[in-house]
XYZ file of N, CA, C and O in Angstrom:
600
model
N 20.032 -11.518 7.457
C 20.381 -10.150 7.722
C 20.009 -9.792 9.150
O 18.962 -10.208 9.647
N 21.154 -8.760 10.037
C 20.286 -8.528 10.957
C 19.316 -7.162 11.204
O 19.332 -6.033 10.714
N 18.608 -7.720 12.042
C 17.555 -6.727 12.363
C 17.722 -5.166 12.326
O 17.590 -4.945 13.530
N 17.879 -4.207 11.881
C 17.380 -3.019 12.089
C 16.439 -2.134 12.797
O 15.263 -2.455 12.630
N 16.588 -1.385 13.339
C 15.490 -0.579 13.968
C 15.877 1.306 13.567
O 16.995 1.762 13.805
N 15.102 1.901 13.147
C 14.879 3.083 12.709
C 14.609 4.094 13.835
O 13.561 3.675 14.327
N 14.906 4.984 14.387
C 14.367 6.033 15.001
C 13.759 7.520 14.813
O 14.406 8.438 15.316
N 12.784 7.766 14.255
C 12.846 9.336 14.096
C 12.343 10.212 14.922
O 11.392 9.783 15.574
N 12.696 11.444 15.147
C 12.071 12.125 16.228
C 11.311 12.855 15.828
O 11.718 13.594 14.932
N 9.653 13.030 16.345
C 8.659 13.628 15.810
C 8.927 14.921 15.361
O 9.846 15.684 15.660
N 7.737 15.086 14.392
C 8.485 15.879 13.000
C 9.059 16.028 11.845
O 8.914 16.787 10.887
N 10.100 14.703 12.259
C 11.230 14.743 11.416
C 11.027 13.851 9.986
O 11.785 13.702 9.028
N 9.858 13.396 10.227
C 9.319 12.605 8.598
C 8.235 13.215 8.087
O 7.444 13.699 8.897
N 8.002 13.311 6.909
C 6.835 14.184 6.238
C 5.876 13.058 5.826
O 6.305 12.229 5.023
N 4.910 12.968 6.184
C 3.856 12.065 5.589
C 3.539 12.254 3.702
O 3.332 13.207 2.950
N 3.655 10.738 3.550
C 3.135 10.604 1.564
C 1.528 11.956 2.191
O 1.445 13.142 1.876
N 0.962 11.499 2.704
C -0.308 12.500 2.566
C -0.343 13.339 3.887
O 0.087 12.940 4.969
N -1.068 14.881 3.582
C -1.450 15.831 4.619
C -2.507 14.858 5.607
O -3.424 14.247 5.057
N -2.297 14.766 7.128
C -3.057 14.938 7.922
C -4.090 15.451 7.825
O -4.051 16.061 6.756
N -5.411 15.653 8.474
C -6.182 14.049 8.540
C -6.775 13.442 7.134
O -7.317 14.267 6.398
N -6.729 12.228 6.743
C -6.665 11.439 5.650
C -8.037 11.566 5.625
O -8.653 11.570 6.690
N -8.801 11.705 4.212
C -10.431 11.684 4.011
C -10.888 10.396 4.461
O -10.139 9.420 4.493
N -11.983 10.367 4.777
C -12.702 9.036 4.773
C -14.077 8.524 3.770
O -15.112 7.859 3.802
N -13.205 9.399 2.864
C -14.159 9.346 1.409
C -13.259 8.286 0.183
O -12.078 8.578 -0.008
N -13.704 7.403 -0.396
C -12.285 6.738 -1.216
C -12.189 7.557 -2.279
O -11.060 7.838 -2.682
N -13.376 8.110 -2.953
C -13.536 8.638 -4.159
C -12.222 10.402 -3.652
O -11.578 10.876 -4.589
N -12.107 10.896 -2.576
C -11.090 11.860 -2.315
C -10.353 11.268 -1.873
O -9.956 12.122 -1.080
N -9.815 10.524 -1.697
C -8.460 9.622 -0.999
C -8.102 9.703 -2.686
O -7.441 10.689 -3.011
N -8.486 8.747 -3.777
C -8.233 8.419 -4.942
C -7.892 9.662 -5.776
O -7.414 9.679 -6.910
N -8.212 10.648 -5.034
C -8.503 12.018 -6.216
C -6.746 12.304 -5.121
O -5.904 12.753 -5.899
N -6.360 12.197 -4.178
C -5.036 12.750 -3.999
C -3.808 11.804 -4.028
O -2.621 12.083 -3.864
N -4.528 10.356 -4.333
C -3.682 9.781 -4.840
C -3.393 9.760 -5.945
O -2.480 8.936 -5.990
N -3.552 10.104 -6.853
C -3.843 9.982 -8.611
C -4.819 11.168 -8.821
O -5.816 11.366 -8.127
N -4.403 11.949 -9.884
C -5.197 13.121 -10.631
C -6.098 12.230 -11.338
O -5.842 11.282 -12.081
N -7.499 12.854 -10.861
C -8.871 12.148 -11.849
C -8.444 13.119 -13.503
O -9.140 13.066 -14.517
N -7.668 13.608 -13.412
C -7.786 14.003 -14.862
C -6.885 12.784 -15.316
O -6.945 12.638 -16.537
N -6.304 12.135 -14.866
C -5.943 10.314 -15.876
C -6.500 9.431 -16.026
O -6.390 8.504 -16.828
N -7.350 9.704 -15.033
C -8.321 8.308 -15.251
C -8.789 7.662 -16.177
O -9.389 6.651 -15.816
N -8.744 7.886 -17.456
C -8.676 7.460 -18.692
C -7.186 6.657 -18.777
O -7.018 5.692 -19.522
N -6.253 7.146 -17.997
C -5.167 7.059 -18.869
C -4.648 5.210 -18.673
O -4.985 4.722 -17.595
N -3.964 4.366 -19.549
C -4.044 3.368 -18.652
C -2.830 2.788 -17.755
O -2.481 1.622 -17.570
N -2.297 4.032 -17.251
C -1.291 3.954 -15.850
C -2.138 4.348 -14.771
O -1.799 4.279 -13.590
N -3.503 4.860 -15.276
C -4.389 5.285 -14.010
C -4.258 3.946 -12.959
O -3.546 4.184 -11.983
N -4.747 2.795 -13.005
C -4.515 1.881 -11.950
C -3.360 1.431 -11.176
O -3.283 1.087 -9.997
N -2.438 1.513 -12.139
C -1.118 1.409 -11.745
C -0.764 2.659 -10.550
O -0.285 2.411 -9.443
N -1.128 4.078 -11.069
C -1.115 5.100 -10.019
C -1.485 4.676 -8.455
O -0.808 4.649 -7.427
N -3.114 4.299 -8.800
C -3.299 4.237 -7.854
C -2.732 3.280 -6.371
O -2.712 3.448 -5.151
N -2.371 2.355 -7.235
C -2.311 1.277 -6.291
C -1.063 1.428 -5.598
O -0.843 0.981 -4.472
N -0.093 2.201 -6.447
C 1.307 2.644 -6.078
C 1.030 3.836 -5.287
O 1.831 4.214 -4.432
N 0.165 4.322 -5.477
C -0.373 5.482 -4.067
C -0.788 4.934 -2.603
O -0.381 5.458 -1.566
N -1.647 3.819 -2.649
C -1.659 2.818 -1.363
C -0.843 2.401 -1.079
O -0.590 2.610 0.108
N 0.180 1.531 -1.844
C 1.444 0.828 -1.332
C 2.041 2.145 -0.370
O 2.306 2.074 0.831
N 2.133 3.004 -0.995
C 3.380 4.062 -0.504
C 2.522 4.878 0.667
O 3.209 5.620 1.369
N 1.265 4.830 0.922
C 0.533 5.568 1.883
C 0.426 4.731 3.106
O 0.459 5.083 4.285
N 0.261 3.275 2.460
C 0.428 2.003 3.893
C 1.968 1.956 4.405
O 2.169 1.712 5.595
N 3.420 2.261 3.236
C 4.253 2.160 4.114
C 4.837 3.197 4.646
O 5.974 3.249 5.116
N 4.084 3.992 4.573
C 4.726 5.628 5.087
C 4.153 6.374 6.111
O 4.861 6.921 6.957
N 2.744 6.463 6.120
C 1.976 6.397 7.131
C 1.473 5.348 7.814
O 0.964 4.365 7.275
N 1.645 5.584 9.486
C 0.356 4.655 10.186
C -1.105 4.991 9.884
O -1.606 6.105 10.031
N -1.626 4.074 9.515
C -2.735 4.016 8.813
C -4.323 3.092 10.050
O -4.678 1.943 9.785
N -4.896 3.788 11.086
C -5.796 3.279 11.753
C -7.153 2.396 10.935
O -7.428 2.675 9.768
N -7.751 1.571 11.526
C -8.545 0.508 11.083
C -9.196 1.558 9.879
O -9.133 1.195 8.704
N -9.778 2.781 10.210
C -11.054 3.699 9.194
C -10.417 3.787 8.262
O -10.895 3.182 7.303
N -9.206 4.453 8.021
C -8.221 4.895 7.155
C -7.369 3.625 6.254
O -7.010 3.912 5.112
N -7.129 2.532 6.682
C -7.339 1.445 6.159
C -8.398 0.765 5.313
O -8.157 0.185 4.254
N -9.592 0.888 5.875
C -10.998 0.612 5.152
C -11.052 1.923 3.860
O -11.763 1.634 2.897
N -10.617 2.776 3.829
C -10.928 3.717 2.951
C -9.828 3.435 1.588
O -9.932 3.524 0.364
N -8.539 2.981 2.731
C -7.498 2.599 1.340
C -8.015 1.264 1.304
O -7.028 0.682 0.856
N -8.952 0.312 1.482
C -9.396 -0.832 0.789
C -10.200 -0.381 -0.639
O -10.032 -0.746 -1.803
N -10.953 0.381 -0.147
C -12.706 0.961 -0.906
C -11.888 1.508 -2.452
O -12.274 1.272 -3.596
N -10.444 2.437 -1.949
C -10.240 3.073 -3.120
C -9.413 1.524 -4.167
O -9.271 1.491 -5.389
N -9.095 0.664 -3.368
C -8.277 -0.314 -4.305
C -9.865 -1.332 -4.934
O -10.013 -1.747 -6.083
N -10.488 -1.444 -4.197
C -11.706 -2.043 -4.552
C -12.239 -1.585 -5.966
O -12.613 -2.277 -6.913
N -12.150 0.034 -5.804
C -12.705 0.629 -7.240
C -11.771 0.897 -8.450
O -12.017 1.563 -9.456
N -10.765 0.295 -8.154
C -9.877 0.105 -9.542
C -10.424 -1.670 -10.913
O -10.494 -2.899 -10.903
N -10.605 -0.659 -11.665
C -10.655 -1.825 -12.748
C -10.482 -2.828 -12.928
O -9.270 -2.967 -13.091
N -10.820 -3.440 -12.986
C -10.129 -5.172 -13.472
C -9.190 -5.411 -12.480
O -8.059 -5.867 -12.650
N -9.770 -5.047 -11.319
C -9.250 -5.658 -9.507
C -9.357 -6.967 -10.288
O -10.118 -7.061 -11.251
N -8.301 -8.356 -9.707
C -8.556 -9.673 -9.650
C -8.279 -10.005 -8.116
O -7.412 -9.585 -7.349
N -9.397 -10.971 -7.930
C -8.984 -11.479 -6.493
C -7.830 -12.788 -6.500
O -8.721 -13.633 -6.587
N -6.946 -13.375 -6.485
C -6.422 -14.830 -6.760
C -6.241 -15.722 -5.867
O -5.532 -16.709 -6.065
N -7.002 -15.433 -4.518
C -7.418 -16.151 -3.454
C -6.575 -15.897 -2.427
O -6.249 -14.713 -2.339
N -6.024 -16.783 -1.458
C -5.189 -16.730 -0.084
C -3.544 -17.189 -1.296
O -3.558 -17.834 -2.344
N -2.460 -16.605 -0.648
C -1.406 -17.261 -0.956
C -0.477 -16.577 0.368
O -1.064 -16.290 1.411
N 0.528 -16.424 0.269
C 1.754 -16.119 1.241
C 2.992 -15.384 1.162
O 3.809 -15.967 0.449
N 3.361 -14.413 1.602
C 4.465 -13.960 1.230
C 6.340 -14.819 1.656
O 6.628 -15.981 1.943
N 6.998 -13.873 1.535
C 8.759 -14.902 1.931
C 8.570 -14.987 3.389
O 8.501 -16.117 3.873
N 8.503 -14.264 3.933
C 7.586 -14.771 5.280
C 6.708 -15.737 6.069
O 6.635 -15.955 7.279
N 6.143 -16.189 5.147
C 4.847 -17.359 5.395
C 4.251 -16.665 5.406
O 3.940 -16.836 4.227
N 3.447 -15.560 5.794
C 2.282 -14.662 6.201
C 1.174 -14.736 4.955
O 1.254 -14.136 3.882
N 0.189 -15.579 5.367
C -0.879 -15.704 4.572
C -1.889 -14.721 4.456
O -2.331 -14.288 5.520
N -2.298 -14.323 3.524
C -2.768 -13.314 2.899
C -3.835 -13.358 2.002
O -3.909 -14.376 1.314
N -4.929 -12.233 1.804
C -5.727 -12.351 0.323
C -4.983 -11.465 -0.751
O -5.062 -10.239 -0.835
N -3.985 -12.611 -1.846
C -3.540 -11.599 -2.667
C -4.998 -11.287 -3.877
O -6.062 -11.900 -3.970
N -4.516 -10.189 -4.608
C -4.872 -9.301 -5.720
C -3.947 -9.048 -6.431
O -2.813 -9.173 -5.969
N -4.167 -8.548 -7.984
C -3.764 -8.405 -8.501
C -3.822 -7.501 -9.436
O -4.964 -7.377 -8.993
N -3.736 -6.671 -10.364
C -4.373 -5.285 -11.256
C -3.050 -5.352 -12.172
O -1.911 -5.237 -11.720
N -3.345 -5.541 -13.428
C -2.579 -5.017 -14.943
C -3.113 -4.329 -15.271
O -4.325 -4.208 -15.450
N -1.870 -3.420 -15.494
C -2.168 -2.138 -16.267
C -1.001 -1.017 -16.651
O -0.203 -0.588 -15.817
N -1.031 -0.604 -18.072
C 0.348 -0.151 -18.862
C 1.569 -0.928 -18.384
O 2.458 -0.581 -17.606
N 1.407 -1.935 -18.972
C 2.688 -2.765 -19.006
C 3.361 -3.393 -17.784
O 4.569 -3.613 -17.874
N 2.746 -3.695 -16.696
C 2.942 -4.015 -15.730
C 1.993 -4.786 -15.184
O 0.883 -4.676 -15.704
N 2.139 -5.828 -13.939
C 1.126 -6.806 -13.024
C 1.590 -5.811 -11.712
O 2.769 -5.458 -11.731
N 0.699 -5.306 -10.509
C 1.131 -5.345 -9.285
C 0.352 -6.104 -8.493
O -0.864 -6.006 -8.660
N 0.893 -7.067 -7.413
C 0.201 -7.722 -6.516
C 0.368 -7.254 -5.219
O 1.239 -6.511 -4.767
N -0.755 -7.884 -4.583
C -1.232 -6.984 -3.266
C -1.614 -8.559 -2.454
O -2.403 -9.468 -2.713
N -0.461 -8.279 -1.208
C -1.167 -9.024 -0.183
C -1.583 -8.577 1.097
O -0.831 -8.118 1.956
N -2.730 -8.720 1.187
C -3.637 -7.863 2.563
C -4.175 -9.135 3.704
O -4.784 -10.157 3.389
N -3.757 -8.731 5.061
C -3.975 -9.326 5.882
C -5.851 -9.261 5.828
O -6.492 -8.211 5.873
N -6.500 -10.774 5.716
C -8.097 -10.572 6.009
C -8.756 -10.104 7.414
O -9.977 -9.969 7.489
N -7.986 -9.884 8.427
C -8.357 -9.766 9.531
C -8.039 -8.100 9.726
O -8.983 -7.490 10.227
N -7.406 -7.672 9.552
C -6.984 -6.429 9.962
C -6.829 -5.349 8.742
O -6.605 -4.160 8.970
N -6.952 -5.811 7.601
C -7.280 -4.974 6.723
C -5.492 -4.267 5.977
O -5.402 -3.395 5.113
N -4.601 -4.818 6.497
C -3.412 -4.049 6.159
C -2.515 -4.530 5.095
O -2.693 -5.606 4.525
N -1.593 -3.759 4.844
C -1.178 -4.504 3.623
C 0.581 -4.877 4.149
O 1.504 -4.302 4.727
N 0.301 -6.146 3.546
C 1.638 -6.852 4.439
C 2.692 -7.143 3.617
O 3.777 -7.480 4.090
N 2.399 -7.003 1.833
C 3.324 -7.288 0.932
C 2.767 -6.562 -0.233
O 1.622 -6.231 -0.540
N 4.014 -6.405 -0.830
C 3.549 -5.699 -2.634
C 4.667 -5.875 -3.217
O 5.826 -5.761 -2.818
N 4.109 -6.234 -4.441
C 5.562 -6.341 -5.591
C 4.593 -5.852 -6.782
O 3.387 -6.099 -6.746
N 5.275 -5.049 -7.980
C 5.133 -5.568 -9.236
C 6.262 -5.822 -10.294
O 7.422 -5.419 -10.208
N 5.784 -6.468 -11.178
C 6.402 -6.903 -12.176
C 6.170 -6.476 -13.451
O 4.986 -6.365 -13.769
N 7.308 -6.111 -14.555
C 6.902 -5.315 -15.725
C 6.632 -6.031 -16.312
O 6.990 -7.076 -15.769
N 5.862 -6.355 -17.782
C 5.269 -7.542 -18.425
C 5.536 -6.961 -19.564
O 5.399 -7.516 -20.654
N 5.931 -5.820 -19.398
C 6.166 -5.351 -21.598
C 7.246 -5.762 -21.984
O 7.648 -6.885 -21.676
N 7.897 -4.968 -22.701
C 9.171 -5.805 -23.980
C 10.058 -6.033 -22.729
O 10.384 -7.220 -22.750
N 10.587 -5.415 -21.655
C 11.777 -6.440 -20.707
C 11.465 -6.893 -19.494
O 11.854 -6.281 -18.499
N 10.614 -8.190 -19.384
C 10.027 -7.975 -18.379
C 10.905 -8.223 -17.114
O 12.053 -8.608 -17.331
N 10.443 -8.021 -15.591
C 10.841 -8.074 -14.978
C 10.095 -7.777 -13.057
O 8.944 -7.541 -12.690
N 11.392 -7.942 -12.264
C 11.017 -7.432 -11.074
C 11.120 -5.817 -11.167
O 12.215 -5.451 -11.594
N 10.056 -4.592 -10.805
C 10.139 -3.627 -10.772
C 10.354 -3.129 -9.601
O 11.295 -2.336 -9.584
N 9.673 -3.350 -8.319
C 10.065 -3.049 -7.116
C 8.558 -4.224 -6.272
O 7.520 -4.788 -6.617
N 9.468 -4.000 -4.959
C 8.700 -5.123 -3.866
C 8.760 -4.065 -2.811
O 9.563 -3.142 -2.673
N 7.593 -4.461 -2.013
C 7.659 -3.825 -1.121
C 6.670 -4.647 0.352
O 5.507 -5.016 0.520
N 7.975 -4.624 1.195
C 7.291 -6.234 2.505
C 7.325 -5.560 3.773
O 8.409 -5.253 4.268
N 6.217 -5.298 4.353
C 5.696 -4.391 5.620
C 6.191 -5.362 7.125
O 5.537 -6.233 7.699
N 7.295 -4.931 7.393
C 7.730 -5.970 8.450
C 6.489 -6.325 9.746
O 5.954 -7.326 10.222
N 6.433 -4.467 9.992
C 5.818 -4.690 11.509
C 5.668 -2.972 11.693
O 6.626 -2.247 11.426
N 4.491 -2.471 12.129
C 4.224 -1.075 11.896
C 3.667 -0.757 12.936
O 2.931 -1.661 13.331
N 3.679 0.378 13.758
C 2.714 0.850 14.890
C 3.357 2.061 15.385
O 4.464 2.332 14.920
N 2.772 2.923 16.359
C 2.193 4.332 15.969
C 2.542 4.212 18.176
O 2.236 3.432 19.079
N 3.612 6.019 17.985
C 3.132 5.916 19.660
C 3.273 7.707 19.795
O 3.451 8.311 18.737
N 3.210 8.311 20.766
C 3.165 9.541 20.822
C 4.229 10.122 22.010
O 4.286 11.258 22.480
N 5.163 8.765 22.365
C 6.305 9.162 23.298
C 7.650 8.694 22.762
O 7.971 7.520 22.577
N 8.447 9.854 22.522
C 9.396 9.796 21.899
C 10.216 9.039 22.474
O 10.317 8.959 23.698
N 11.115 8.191 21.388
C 12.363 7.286 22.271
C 11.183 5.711 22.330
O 11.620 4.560 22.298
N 10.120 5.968 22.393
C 9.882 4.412 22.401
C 9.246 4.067 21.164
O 8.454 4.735 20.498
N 9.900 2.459 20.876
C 9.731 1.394 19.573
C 8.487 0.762 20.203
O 8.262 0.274 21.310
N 7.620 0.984 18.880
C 6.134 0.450 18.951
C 6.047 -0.833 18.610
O 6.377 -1.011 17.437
N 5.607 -2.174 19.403
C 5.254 -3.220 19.117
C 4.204 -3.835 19.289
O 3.754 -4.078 20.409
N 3.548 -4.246 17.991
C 2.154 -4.759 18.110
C 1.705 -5.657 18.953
O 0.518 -5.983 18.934
């Protein structure tokens, strides 16, 4: 496929979350997911689908990164399943979290803290691919008209 490039002109995208992002996980987690589910057992599933969508929607700086680690850290029955790679090659520490009828995996760059791939998969009566989600290349500038490259 070829390449794409996106332009928006400041403003013109609404951030998954209000400006400036806590640097608390336990309030990051509380606006990603209502603590009144936390019982429930899509609570993990929430959450993690709240990071996916906060890493690809917002630029997310090293602190704010560490905070969306802390809040994925404190989900339940986190599994670590070591280094593997996405369609990319891009080697990674994946994770993994089941919960209400679903697996989602998480691959996070060890050096920089970001998240470079996500998929899950449904595991109940049909299982399947539910959605993927593969972070090409992300960065942050404050002069309009120019494409940010890492």
């Amino acid at each position: 496929m070829p390449e794409t490039t996106t332009q928006r002109l400041s403003g013109s995208l609404h951030p998954y979350l209000p400006e400036p992002l806590p640097n608390d996980a336990h309030t990051l987690a509380d606006m990603l997911a209502p603590r009144e589910l936390a019982n429930d057992p899509a609570y993990p599933r929430l959450l993690v689908n709240g990071v996916v969508a906060l890493a690809s929607t917002q630029y997310l700086n090293q602190a704010q990164r560490a905070t969306t680690l802390r809040v994925l850290a404190a989900i339940p029955r986190i599994t670590y399943r070591g280094q593997s790679t996405d369609i990319l090659g891009r080697t990674g520490l994946t994770f993994t979290i089941t919960a209400d009828g679903s697996t989602s995996q998480l691959l996070i760059n060890p050096h920089s803290g970001e998240i470079l791939a996500a998929h899950e998969r449904l595991t109940s009566r049909r299982p399947g691919l539910f959605s993927a989600v593969l972070i090409l290349e992300r960065g942050h500038t404050t002069h309009p008209g120019t494409i940010p490259r890492p």
